[in-house]
Amino acid sequence: MAPTPERENRREPGGIGRRTLLAGAAALGTAAAVGGAAGCARVDEGNALERLRSQGVVRLGIAGEVPFGYIDEDGNFTGEAPDLAKVIFKRLGIDRVVPVATEFGSLIPGLNSQQFDVVSAGMYINKERCQQVIFAEPEYQMLDAFIVRKGNPLNLHDYKDVVKAKAKFATGTGYAEIDYAEQAGIKQSDIVILQDQVAGLNAVESGRVDVFSGTALTTRMVVKKSTKAEVTAPFAPTVDGRKHIDGGGFAFRPVDTSLRDAFNVEIAKMKKSGELLRILRPFGFTEKEMTKLTAKELCAQ
């Protein structure tokens, strides 16, 4: 069974300390309104890239998820996807990028209703979403990992191990890991749903659960300062009998192929030169998160 559309990501999605950007959205109220008239206009089925160059601004839909796209404690617009967007769109002749904060589930509807021009949130690319938007080539891939107690006393390294050990399993609200666990035979009624990785770490450290599942990136980040817990080696979950690797990328309206294609040219150069990893590394990404997967492959999953 593939992840359902309602389960927002991936990614988990989530990120460490998942936020809804309520404060950030207020701070960005003016920015979100930039190009208001353009946002209400009919879809321009001409050359989207030329249109944005003429306007001099591109509006980016973000969802307040660390490390993908968020407002930091100083009120700065940052994250792996927005920082990548700033570089690429400047090279495409668009100097100004403006964040538009929304809930994750509103990103695709907001894109297609022209509230913004592109989704810049590290969104997982999957079959359901590919029926609604077009994706650039993925900038990263993502595996799963577990938060367990120091020493991994139950020897948990994948979902099948959880079943064998009859371990108390937890993951986050809306996480794709819910589906992966069910695929492995963990009953939905036995899954403890927590808010995010921080709550998961606390639950493992206190002994309320034996294991918390999330992405390799976010679990790795959250256990850095823990003296009671550790993270397991990354692994690919099994979906429909096959190893499954997720990948995330920028989403565009289906009519905006010229914009997506130009974006792909730049991201290909950055992958080849190593610049992509240099931009993503400050957000916790490593060589293991770099990918050769294509949007076409991910759309078929």
JSON list of C-alpha atoms in Angstrom, two decimals, residues 100-204:
[
{"chain": "A", "resi": 100, "resn": "VAL", "atom": "CA", "xyz": [4.14, 32.66, 1.34]},
{"chain": "A", "resi": 101, "resn": "ALA", "atom": "CA", "xyz": [3.50, 30.68, 4.51]},
{"chain": "A", "resi": 102, "resn": "THR", "atom": "CA", "xyz": [0.73, 28.08, 4.61]},
{"chain": "A", "resi": 103, "resn": "GLU", "atom": "CA", "xyz": [-0.11, 24.66, 6.07]},
{"chain": "A", "resi": 104, "resn": "PHE", "atom": "CA", "xyz": [1.55, 21.75, 4.30]},
{"chain": "A", "resi": 105, "resn": "GLY", "atom": "CA", "xyz": [-1.78, 20.38, 3.08]},
{"chain": "A", "resi": 106, "resn": "SER", "atom": "CA", "xyz": [-2.56, 23.73, 1.45]},
{"chain": "A", "resi": 107, "resn": "LEU", "atom": "CA", "xyz": [0.60, 23.89, -0.66]},
{"chain": "A", "resi": 108, "resn": "ILE", "atom": "CA", "xyz": [-0.69, 22.19, -3.81]},
{"chain": "A", "resi": 109, "resn": "PRO", "atom": "CA", "xyz": [-4.14, 23.84, -3.68]},
{"chain": "A", "resi": 110, "resn": "GLY", "atom": "CA", "xyz": [-2.43, 27.19, -3.09]},
{"chain": "A", "resi": 111, "resn": "LEU", "atom": "CA", "xyz": [-0.10, 26.65, -6.02]},
{"chain": "A", "resi": 112, "resn": "ASN", "atom": "CA", "xyz": [-2.89, 25.75, -8.41]},
{"chain": "A", "resi": 113, "resn": "SER", "atom": "CA", "xyz": [-5.01, 28.70, -7.26]},
{"chain": "A", "resi": 114, "resn": "GLN", "atom": "CA", "xyz": [-2.05, 31.04, -7.89]},
{"chain": "A", "resi": 115, "resn": "GLN", "atom": "CA", "xyz": [-1.41, 32.07, -4.30]},
{"chain": "A", "resi": 116, "resn": "PHE", "atom": "CA", "xyz": [2.24, 31.47, -5.14]},
{"chain": "A", "resi": 117, "resn": "ASP", "atom": "CA", "xyz": [4.30, 30.47, -8.18]},
{"chain": "A", "resi": 118, "resn": "VAL", "atom": "CA", "xyz": [6.19, 27.43, -6.91]},
{"chain": "A", "resi": 119, "resn": "VAL", "atom": "CA", "xyz": [6.18, 25.13, -3.90]},
{"chain": "A", "resi": 120, "resn": "SER", "atom": "CA", "xyz": [9.55, 25.45, -2.19]},
{"chain": "A", "resi": 121, "resn": "ALA", "atom": "CA", "xyz": [9.15, 23.01, 0.68]},
{"chain": "A", "resi": 122, "resn": "GLY", "atom": "CA", "xyz": [11.17, 19.90, -0.16]},
{"chain": "A", "resi": 123, "resn": "MET", "atom": "CA", "xyz": [7.90, 18.12, -0.95]},
{"chain": "A", "resi": 124, "resn": "TYR", "atom": "CA", "xyz": [8.06, 14.37, -1.50]},
{"chain": "A", "resi": 125, "resn": "ILE", "atom": "CA", "xyz": [7.39, 13.42, -5.10]},
{"chain": "A", "resi": 126, "resn": "ASN", "atom": "CA", "xyz": [4.80, 10.66, -5.45]},
{"chain": "A", "resi": 127, "resn": "LYS", "atom": "CA", "xyz": [2.18, 9.36, -7.85]},
{"chain": "A", "resi": 128, "resn": "GLU", "atom": "CA", "xyz": [-0.77, 11.20, -6.25]},
{"chain": "A", "resi": 129, "resn": "ARG", "atom": "CA", "xyz": [0.95, 14.58, -6.29]},
{"chain": "A", "resi": 130, "resn": "CYS", "atom": "CA", "xyz": [2.23, 14.08, -9.84]},
{"chain": "A", "resi": 131, "resn": "GLN", "atom": "CA", "xyz": [-1.39, 13.98, -10.98]},
{"chain": "A", "resi": 132, "resn": "GLN", "atom": "CA", "xyz": [-1.87, 17.53, -9.68]},
{"chain": "A", "resi": 133, "resn": "VAL", "atom": "CA", "xyz": [1.44, 19.32, -10.29]},
{"chain": "A", "resi": 134, "resn": "ILE", "atom": "CA", "xyz": [4.72, 18.89, -12.17]},
{"chain": "A", "resi": 135, "resn": "PHE", "atom": "CA", "xyz": [7.97, 18.44, -10.28]},
{"chain": "A", "resi": 136, "resn": "ALA", "atom": "CA", "xyz": [11.53, 19.50, -10.86]},
{"chain": "A", "resi": 137, "resn": "GLU", "atom": "CA", "xyz": [14.17, 16.78, -10.51]},
{"chain": "A", "resi": 138, "resn": "PRO", "atom": "CA", "xyz": [14.57, 15.90, -6.82]},
{"chain": "A", "resi": 139, "resn": "GLU", "atom": "CA", "xyz": [17.23, 17.73, -4.84]},
{"chain": "A", "resi": 140, "resn": "TYR", "atom": "CA", "xyz": [17.46, 15.03, -2.18]},
{"chain": "A", "resi": 141, "resn": "GLN", "atom": "CA", "xyz": [16.50, 11.47, -1.31]},
{"chain": "A", "resi": 142, "resn": "MET", "atom": "CA", "xyz": [15.44, 10.25, 2.09]},
{"chain": "A", "resi": 143, "resn": "LEU", "atom": "CA", "xyz": [15.61, 7.01, 4.03]},
{"chain": "A", "resi": 144, "resn": "ASP", "atom": "CA", "xyz": [14.06, 6.15, 7.39]},
{"chain": "A", "resi": 145, "resn": "ALA", "atom": "CA", "xyz": [15.80, 5.67, 10.74]},
{"chain": "A", "resi": 146, "resn": "PHE", "atom": "CA", "xyz": [14.79, 4.85, 14.30]},
{"chain": "A", "resi": 147, "resn": "ILE", "atom": "CA", "xyz": [15.32, 6.66, 17.58]},
{"chain": "A", "resi": 148, "resn": "VAL", "atom": "CA", "xyz": [16.06, 3.97, 20.17]},
{"chain": "A", "resi": 149, "resn": "ARG", "atom": "CA", "xyz": [17.56, 3.80, 23.64]},
{"chain": "A", "resi": 150, "resn": "LYS", "atom": "CA", "xyz": [21.35, 3.88, 23.91]},
{"chain": "A", "resi": 151, "resn": "GLY", "atom": "CA", "xyz": [22.86, 0.57, 22.84]},
{"chain": "A", "resi": 152, "resn": "ASN", "atom": "CA", "xyz": [19.69, -0.37, 20.92]},
{"chain": "A", "resi": 153, "resn": "PRO", "atom": "CA", "xyz": [18.79, -3.10, 23.49]},
{"chain": "A", "resi": 154, "resn": "LEU", "atom": "CA", "xyz": [16.02, -4.60, 21.34]},
{"chain": "A", "resi": 155, "resn": "ASN", "atom": "CA", "xyz": [18.25, -4.68, 18.22]},
{"chain": "A", "resi": 156, "resn": "LEU", "atom": "CA", "xyz": [15.79, -2.71, 16.08]},
{"chain": "A", "resi": 157, "resn": "HIS", "atom": "CA", "xyz": [17.02, -1.82, 12.60]},
{"chain": "A", "resi": 158, "resn": "ASP", "atom": "CA", "xyz": [13.89, -1.95, 10.43]},
{"chain": "A", "resi": 159, "resn": "TYR", "atom": "CA", "xyz": [10.13, -2.37, 10.72]},
{"chain": "A", "resi": 160, "resn": "LYS", "atom": "CA", "xyz": [10.30, -6.17, 10.61]},
{"chain": "A", "resi": 161, "resn": "ASP", "atom": "CA", "xyz": [12.54, -6.08, 13.69]},
{"chain": "A", "resi": 162, "resn": "VAL", "atom": "CA", "xyz": [9.86, -4.10, 15.50]},
{"chain": "A", "resi": 163, "resn": "VAL", "atom": "CA", "xyz": [7.31, -6.81, 14.72]},
{"chain": "A", "resi": 164, "resn": "LYS", "atom": "CA", "xyz": [9.64, -9.62, 15.84]},
{"chain": "A", "resi": 165, "resn": "ALA", "atom": "CA", "xyz": [10.55, -7.90, 19.10]},
{"chain": "A", "resi": 166, "resn": "LYS", "atom": "CA", "xyz": [6.95, -6.84, 19.79]},
{"chain": "A", "resi": 167, "resn": "ALA", "atom": "CA", "xyz": [8.40, -3.43, 20.52]},
{"chain": "A", "resi": 168, "resn": "LYS", "atom": "CA", "xyz": [6.23, -0.44, 21.36]},
{"chain": "A", "resi": 169, "resn": "PHE", "atom": "CA", "xyz": [6.36, 1.63, 18.18]},
{"chain": "A", "resi": 170, "resn": "ALA", "atom": "CA", "xyz": [5.75, 5.35, 17.68]},
{"chain": "A", "resi": 171, "resn": "THR", "atom": "CA", "xyz": [5.93, 7.83, 14.84]},
{"chain": "A", "resi": 172, "resn": "GLY", "atom": "CA", "xyz": [4.63, 11.31, 14.05]},
{"chain": "A", "resi": 173, "resn": "THR", "atom": "CA", "xyz": [1.30, 12.80, 13.07]},
{"chain": "A", "resi": 174, "resn": "GLY", "atom": "CA", "xyz": [0.73, 12.44, 9.34]},
{"chain": "A", "resi": 175, "resn": "TYR", "atom": "CA", "xyz": [4.08, 10.74, 8.75]},
{"chain": "A", "resi": 176, "resn": "ALA", "atom": "CA", "xyz": [4.55, 8.39, 5.80]},
{"chain": "A", "resi": 177, "resn": "GLU", "atom": "CA", "xyz": [6.20, 6.05, 8.32]},
{"chain": "A", "resi": 178, "resn": "ILE", "atom": "CA", "xyz": [2.71, 5.08, 9.50]},
{"chain": "A", "resi": 179, "resn": "ASP", "atom": "CA", "xyz": [2.10, 3.35, 6.17]},
{"chain": "A", "resi": 180, "resn": "TYR", "atom": "CA", "xyz": [5.56, 1.80, 6.10]},
{"chain": "A", "resi": 181, "resn": "ALA", "atom": "CA", "xyz": [5.00, 0.31, 9.56]},
{"chain": "A", "resi": 182, "resn": "GLU", "atom": "CA", "xyz": [1.64, -1.12, 8.53]},
{"chain": "A", "resi": 183, "resn": "GLN", "atom": "CA", "xyz": [3.26, -2.63, 5.42]},
{"chain": "A", "resi": 184, "resn": "ALA", "atom": "CA", "xyz": [5.63, -4.50, 7.71]},
{"chain": "A", "resi": 185, "resn": "GLY", "atom": "CA", "xyz": [2.79, -5.91, 9.80]},
{"chain": "A", "resi": 186, "resn": "ILE", "atom": "CA", "xyz": [2.53, -3.46, 12.68]},
{"chain": "A", "resi": 187, "resn": "LYS", "atom": "CA", "xyz": [-1.14, -3.03, 13.54]},
{"chain": "A", "resi": 188, "resn": "GLN", "atom": "CA", "xyz": [-2.47, 0.50, 13.22]},
{"chain": "A", "resi": 189, "resn": "SER", "atom": "CA", "xyz": [-4.01, 0.19, 16.68]},
{"chain": "A", "resi": 190, "resn": "ASP", "atom": "CA", "xyz": [-0.55, -0.52, 18.11]},
{"chain": "A", "resi": 191, "resn": "ILE", "atom": "CA", "xyz": [1.09, 2.58, 16.63]},
{"chain": "A", "resi": 192, "resn": "VAL", "atom": "CA", "xyz": [1.60, 5.46, 19.05]},
{"chain": "A", "resi": 193, "resn": "ILE", "atom": "CA", "xyz": [1.16, 8.77, 17.24]},
{"chain": "A", "resi": 194, "resn": "LEU", "atom": "CA", "xyz": [3.19, 11.68, 18.58]},
{"chain": "A", "resi": 195, "resn": "GLN", "atom": "CA", "xyz": [3.53, 15.30, 17.46]},
{"chain": "A", "resi": 196, "resn": "ASP", "atom": "CA", "xyz": [7.05, 15.19, 16.04]},
{"chain": "A", "resi": 197, "resn": "GLN", "atom": "CA", "xyz": [10.64, 13.96, 16.51]},
{"chain": "A", "resi": 198, "resn": "VAL", "atom": "CA", "xyz": [11.16, 15.96, 19.68]},
{"chain": "A", "resi": 199, "resn": "ALA", "atom": "CA", "xyz": [8.16, 14.25, 21.27]},
{"chain": "A", "resi": 200, "resn": "GLY", "atom": "CA", "xyz": [9.46, 10.96, 19.91]},
{"chain": "A", "resi": 201, "resn": "LEU", "atom": "CA", "xyz": [12.86, 11.45, 21.51]},
{"chain": "A", "resi": 202, "resn": "ASN", "atom": "CA", "xyz": [11.25, 12.30, 24.84]},
{"chain": "A", "resi": 203, "resn": "ALA", "atom": "CA", "xyz": [9.05, 9.19, 24.66]},
{"chain": "A", "resi": 204, "resn": "VAL", "atom": "CA", "xyz": [12.02, 6.91, 23.94]}
]
